[in-house]
Short mmCIF file of C-alpha atoms and ligand atoms in Angstrom, two decimals:
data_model
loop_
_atom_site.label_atom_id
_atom_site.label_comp_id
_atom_site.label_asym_id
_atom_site.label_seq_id
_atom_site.Cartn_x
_atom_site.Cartn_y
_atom_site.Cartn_z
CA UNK A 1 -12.60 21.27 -5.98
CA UNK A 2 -9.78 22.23 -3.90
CA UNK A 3 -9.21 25.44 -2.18
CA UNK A 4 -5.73 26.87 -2.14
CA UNK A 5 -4.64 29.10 0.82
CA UNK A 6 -2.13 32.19 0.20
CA UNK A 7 1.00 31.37 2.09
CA UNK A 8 1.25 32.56 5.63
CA UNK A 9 -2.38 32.73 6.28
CA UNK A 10 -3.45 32.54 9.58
CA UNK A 11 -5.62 29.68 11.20
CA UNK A 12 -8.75 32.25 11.74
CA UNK A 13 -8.85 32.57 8.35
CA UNK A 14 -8.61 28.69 7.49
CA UNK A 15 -11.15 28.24 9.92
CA UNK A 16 -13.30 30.52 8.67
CA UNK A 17 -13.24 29.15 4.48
CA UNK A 18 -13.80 25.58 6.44
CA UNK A 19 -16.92 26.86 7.93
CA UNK A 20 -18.59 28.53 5.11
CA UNK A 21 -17.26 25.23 3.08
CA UNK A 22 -19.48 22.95 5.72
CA UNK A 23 -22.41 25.23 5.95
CA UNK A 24 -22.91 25.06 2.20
CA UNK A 25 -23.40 21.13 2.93
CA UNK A 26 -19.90 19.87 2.20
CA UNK A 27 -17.14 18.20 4.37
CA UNK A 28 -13.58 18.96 3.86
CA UNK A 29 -10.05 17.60 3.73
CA UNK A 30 -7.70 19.67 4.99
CA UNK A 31 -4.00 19.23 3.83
CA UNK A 32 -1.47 21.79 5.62
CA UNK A 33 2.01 21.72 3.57
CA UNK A 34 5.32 22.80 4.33
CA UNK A 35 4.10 25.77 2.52
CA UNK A 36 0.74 26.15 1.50
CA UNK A 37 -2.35 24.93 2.79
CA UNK A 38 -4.77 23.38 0.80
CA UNK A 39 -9.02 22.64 1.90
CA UNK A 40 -10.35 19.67 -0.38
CA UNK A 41 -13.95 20.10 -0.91
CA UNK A 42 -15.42 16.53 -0.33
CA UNK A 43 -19.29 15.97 -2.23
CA UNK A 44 -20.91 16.78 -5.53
CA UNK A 45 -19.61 20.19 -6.75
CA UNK A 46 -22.02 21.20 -9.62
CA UNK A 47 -24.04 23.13 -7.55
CA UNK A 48 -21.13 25.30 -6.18
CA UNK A 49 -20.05 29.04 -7.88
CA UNK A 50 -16.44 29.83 -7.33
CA UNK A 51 -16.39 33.14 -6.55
CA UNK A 52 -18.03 33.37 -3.43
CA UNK A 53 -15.60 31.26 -1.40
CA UNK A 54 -12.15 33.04 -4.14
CA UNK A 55 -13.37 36.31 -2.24
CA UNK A 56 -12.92 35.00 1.17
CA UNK A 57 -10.09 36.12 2.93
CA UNK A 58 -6.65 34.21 2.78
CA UNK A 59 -7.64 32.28 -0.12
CA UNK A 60 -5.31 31.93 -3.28
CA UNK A 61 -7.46 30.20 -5.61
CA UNK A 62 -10.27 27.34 -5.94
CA UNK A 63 -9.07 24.83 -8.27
CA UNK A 64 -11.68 22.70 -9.61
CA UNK A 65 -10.04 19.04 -10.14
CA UNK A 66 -10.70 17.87 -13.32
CA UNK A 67 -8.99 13.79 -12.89
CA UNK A 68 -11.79 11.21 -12.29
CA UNK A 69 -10.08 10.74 -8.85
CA UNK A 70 -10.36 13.25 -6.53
CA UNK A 71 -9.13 12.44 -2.93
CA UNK A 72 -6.74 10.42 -4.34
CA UNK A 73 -4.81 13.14 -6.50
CA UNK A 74 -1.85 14.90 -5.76
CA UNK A 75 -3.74 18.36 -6.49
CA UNK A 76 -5.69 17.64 -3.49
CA UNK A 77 -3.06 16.55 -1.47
CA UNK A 78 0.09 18.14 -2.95
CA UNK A 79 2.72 16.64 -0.13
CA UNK A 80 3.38 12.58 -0.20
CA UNK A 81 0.81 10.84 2.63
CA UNK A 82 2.56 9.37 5.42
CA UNK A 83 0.58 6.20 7.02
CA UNK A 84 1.76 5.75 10.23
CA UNK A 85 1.34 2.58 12.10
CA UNK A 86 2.28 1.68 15.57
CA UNK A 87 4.93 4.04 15.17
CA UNK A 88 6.00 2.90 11.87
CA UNK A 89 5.39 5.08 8.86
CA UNK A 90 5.13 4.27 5.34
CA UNK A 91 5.41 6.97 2.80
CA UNK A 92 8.90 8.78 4.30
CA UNK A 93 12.15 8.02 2.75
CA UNK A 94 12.79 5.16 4.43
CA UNK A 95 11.53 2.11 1.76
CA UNK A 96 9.07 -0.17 3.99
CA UNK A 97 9.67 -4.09 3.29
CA UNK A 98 6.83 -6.65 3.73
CA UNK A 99 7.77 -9.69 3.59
CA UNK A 100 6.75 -13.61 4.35
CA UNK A 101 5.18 -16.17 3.12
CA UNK A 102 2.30 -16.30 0.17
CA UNK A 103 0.39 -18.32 2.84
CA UNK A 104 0.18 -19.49 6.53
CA UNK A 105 0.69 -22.76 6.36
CA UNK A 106 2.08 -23.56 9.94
CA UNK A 107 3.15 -22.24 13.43
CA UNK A 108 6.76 -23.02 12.72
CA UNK A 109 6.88 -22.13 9.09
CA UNK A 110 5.72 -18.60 10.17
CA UNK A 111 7.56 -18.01 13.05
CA UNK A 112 10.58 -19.12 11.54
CA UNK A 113 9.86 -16.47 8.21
CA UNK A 114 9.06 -14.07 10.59
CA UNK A 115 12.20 -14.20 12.95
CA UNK A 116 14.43 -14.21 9.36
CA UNK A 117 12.67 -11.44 7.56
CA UNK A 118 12.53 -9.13 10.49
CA UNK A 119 16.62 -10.11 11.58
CA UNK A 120 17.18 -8.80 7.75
CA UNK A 121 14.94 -5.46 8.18
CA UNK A 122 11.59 -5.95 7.01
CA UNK A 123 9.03 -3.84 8.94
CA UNK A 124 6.04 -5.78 8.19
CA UNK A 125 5.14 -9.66 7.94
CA UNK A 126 3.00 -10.78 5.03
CA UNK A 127 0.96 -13.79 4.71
CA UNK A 128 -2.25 -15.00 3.40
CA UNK A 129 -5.02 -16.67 5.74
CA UNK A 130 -7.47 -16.29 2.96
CA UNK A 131 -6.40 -17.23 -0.27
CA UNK A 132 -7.78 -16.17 -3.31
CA UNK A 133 -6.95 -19.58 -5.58
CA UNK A 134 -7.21 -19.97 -9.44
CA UNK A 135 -8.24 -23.09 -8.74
CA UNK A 136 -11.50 -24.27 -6.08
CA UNK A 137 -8.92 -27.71 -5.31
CA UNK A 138 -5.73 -25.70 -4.12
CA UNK A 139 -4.88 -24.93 -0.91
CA UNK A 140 -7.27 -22.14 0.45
CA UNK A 141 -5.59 -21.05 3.34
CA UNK A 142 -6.04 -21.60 7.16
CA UNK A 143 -8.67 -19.56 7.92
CA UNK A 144 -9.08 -17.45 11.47
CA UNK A 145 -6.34 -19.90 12.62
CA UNK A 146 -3.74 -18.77 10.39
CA UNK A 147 -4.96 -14.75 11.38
CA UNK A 148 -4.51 -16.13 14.92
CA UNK A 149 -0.75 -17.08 13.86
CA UNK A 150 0.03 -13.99 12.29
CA UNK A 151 -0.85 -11.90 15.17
CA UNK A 152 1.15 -14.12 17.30
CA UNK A 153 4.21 -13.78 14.57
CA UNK A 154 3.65 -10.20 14.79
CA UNK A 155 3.75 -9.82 18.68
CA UNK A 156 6.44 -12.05 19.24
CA UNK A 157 8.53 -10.22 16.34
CA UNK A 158 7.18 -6.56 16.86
CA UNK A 159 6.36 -6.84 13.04
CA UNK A 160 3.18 -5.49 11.53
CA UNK A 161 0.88 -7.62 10.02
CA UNK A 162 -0.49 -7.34 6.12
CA UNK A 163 -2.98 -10.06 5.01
CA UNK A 164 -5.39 -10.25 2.91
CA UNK A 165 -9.10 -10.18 2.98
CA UNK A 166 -11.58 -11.54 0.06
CA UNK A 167 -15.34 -10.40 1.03
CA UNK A 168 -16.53 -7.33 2.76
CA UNK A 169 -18.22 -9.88 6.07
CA UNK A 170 -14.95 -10.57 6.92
CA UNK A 171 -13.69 -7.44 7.52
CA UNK A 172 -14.15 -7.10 10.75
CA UNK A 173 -12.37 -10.40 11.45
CA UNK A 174 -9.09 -9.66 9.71
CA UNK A 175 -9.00 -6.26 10.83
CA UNK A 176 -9.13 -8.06 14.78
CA UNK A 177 -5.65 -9.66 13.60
CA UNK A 178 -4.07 -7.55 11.29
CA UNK A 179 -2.34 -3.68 10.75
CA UNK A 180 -2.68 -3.97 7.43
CA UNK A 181 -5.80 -5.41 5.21
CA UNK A 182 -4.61 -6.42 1.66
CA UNK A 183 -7.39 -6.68 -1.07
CA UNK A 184 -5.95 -8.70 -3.96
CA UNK A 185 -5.25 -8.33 -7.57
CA UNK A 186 -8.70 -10.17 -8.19
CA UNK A 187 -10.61 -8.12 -6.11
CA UNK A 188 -9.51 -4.93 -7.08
CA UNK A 189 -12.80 -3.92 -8.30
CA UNK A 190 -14.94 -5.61 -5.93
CA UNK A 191 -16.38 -2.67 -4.73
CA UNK A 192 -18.51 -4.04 -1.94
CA UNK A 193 -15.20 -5.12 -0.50
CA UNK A 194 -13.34 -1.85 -1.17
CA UNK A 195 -16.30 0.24 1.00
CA UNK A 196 -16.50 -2.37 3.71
CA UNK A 197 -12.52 -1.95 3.91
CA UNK A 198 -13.39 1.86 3.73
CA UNK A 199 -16.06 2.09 6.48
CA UNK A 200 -13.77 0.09 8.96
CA UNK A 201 -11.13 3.15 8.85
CA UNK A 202 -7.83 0.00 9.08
CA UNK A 203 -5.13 0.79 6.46
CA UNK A 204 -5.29 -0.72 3.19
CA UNK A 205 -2.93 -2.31 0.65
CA UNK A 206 -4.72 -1.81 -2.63
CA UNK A 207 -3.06 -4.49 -5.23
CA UNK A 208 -3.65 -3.96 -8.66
CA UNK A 209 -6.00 -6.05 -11.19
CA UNK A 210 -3.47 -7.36 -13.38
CA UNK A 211 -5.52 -6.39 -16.02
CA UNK A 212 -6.54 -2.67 -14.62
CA UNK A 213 -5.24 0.38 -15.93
CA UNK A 214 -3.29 3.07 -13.68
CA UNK A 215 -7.22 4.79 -13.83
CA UNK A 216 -8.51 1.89 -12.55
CA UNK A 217 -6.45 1.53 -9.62
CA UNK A 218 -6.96 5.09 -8.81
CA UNK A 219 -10.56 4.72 -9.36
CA UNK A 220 -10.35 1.61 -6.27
CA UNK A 221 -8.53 3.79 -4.45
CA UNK A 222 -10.83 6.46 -4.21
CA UNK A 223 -13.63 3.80 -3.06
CA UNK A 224 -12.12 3.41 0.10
CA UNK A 225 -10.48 7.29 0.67
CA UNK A 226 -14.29 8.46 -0.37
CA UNK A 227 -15.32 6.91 3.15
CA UNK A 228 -13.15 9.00 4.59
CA UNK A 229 -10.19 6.32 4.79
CA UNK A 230 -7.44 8.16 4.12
CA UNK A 231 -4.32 5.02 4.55
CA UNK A 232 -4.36 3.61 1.33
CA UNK A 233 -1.09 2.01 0.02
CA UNK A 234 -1.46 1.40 -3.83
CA UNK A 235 0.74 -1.70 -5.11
CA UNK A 236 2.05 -2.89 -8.22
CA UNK A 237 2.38 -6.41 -8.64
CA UNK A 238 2.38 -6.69 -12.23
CA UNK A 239 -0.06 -6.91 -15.13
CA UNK A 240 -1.07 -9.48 -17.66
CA UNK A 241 0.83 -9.49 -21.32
CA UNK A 242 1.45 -11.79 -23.88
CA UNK A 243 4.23 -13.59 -22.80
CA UNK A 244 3.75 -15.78 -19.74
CA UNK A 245 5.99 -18.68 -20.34
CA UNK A 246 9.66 -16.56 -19.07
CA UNK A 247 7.41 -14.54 -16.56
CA UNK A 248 3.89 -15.05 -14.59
CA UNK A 249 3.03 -11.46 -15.42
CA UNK A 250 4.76 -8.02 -16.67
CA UNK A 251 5.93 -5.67 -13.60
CA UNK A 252 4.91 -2.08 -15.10
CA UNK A 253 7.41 0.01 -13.89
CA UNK A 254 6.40 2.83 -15.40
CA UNK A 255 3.16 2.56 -12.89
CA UNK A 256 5.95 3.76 -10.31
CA UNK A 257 6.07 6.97 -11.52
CA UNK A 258 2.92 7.13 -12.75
CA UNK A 259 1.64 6.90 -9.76
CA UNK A 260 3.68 9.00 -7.89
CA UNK A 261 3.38 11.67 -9.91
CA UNK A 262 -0.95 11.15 -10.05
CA UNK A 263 -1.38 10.44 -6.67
CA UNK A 264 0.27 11.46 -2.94
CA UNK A 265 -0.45 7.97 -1.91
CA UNK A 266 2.68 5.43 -0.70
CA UNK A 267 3.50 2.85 -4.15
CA UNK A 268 4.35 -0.55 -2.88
CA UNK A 269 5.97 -2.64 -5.58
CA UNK A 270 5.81 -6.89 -5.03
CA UNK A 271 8.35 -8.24 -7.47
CA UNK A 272 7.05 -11.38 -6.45
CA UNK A 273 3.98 -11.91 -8.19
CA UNK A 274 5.08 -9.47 -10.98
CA UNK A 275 7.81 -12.22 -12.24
CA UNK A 276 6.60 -15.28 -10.59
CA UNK A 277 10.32 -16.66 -10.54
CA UNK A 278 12.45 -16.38 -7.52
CA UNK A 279 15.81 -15.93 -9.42
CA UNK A 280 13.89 -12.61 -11.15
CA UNK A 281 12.49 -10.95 -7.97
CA UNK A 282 15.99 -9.53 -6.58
CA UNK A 283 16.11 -7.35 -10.47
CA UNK A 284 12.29 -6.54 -10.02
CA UNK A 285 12.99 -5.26 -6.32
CA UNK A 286 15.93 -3.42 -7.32
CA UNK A 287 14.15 -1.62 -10.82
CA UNK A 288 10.93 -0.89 -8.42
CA UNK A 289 13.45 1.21 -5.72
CA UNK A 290 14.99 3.12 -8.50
CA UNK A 291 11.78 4.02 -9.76
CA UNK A 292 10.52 5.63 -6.47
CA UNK A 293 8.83 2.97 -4.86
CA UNK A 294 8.19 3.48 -1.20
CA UNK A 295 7.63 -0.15 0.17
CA UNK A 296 8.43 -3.71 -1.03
CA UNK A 297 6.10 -6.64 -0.84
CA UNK A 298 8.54 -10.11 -0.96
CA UNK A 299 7.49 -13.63 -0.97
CA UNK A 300 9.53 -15.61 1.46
CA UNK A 301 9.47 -19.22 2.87
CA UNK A 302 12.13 -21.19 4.38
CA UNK A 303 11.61 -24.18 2.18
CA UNK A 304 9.85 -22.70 -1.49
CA UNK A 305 9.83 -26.14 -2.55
CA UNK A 306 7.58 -27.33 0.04
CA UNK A 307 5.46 -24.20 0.14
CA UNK A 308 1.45 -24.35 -0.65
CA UNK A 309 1.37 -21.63 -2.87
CA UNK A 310 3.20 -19.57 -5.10
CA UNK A 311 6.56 -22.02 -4.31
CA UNK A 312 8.41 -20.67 -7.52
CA UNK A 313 8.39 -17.26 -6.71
CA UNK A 314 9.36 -17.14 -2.73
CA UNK A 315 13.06 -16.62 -1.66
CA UNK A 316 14.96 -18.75 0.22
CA UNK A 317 16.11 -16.69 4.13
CA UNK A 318 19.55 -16.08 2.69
CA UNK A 319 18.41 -14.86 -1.01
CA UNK A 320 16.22 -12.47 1.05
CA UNK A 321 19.09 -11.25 2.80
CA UNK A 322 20.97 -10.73 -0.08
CA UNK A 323 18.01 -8.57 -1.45
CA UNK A 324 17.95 -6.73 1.26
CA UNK A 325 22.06 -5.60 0.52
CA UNK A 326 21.18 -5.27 -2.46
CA UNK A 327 18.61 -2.46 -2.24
CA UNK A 328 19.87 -0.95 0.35
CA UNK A 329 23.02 0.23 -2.14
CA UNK A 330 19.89 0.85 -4.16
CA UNK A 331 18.23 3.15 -2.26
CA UNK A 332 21.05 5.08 -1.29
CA UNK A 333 21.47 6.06 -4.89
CA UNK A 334 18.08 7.63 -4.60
CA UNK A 335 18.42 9.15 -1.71
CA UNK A 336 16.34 6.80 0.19
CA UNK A 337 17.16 4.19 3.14
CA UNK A 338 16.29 0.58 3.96
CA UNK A 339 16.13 -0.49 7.63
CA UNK A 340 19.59 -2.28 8.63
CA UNK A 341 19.26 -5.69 9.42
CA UNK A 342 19.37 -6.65 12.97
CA UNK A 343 23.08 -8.55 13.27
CA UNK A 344 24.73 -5.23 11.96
CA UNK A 345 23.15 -2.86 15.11
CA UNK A 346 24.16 -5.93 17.43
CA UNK A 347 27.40 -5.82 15.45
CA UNK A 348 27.41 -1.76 16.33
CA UNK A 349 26.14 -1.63 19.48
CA UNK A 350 28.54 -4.30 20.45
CA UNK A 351 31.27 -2.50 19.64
C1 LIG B 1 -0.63 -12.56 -2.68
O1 LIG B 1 -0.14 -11.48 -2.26
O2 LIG B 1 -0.28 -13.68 -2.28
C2 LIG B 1 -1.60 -12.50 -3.80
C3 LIG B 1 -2.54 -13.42 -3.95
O3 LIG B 1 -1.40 -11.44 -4.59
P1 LIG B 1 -2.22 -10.89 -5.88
O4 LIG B 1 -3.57 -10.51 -5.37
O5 LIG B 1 -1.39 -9.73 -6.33
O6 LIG B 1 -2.27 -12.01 -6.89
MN1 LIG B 2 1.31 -15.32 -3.51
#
């Protein structure tokens, strides 16, 4: 249920609907717009009546919400979220990159993604320590070592760090190293893992299952935002269809949307695992700016062919720069905006 404030009314009287709200037993989620405020009722509503609290002074209305998720819905929240993080914030209309390699694999082979991707104007380095592998005899990443790297990547570079993390007792490990924890496509609905990434308050790239519905993901989202976790990114890295010899999986664009229009949460869109072909992801990045995506999640490693996972889907340094052209021109056709890339404010600055 969600409690809508008449315009203009004063903090006395927001105060005072929050304190009857908590001394019935519930906590609240306040949400003050550019024009209305709005007090989210958190815990189980049937015992509640209505009109007590529509009587109270200042108040508009009291919406029950009737979608499965709750703190995840744009009723609740009606502006976009903003995550900030160390200054940078996702969810404006600037169009967050993450980029780097599928996984850690070395010192140099980090450092060396890292320096290109953040000279191009990504904000954020990705790269998996933990890997969740279809197969027990792949590589399975490096471990705390290749945390340890990241966070050295990230220091030296000033880039955030995303990475992923596959059971709830390590958690408080990856959360030592990285900004950002990433729970993957296969754990989606692991929801041990989503409260333990919950309870530890970090932000959170949700991917979606690639065989979850929009519900689903919304569903996994709330997990984490019902422990009072509030930055959750939702991603869209593409779903399972019939055809998987032209393309690893299907990017749903129409999630985009979807989820913008459901949900005030920042949508992330990784073209990378969506087409699982290098030569595709530059179209997918393009098609998931267009369609309102707020952040980009990019596979990139200096030499794909040599990489230890997910080779045939990570750009080359220079194809990522070209990307990054690319949706820049994109963005600016929706109004949005793509960090510059480093050589052009030396260029400027040097002038
Ligand atoms: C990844 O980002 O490298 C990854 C394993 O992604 P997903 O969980 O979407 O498959
Ligand atoms: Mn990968």
């Amino acid at each position: 249920m969600i409690i809508v404030m008449r315009q203009g009314s004063s903090s006395k009287e927001v105060g005072d609907v929050i304190k009857r709200v908590q001394d019935l037993g519930y906590q609240v989620h306040l949400s003050k717009g550019v024009e209305r405020t709005i007090i989210g009722i958190i815990g189980d509503e049937r015992p509640l009546t209505v009109q007590p609290l529509e009587r109270l002074s200042g108040v508009e209305a009291v919406v029950p919400i009737l979608k499965p998720f709750k703190l995840a819905s744009r009723d609740f929240h009606p502006e976009n979220s903003v995550i900030t993080i160390k200054g940078t914030e996702i969810g404006t209309d600037e169009i967050i990159v993450m980029a780097g390699p599928c996984s850690v694999e070395s010192w140099e082979q980090l450092q060396e993604t890292a320096h290109v991707v953040k000279r191009a104007g990504a904000k954020v380095l990705r790269g998996g320590a933990f890997k969740p592998r279809t197969s027990p005899y792949s590589f399975q990443g490096l471990g705390e070592e290749g945390l340890q790297m990241l966070r050295a990547a990230g220091d030296e570079t000033g880039l955030l760090i995303v990475t992923e993390v596959m059971a709830p007792k390590q958690v408080d490990l990856v959360c030592h190293y990285a900004d950002i924890l990433q729970i993957g496509a296969r754990n989606m609905q692991n929801y041990n893992l989503l409260r333990a990434a919950g309870d530890s308050g970090h932000p959170v790239l949700l991917k979606r299952g690639f065989s979850s519905t929009v519900e689903e993901l919304l569903m996994a989202a709330e997990y984490i935002l019902s422990k009072g976790d509030y930055q959750v990114m939702l991603c869209e890295r593409g779903i399972r269809t019939f055809d998987t010899k032209y393309t690893r999986n299907t990017l749903d664009i129409n999630a985009v949307p979807v989820l913008k229009q459901l949900s005030h949460l920042p949508v992330i869109v990784d073209p990378s695992h969506a087409t699982g072909k290098w030569d595709l992801v530059t179209a997918a990045a393009r098609a998931g700016v267009a369609a309102g995506a707020d952040g980009l999640l990019i596979e990139v490693h200096p030499e794909p062919d040599k990489a230890l996972s997910d080779g045939q889907q990570s750009l080359r340094p220079e194809n990522f720069v070209e990307l990054m052209a690319q949706i820049r021109r994109v963005a600016e056709a929706v109004d949005r905006t793509v960090t510059e890339p480093e050589v052009e404010r030396v260029a400027v600055s040097a002038l």
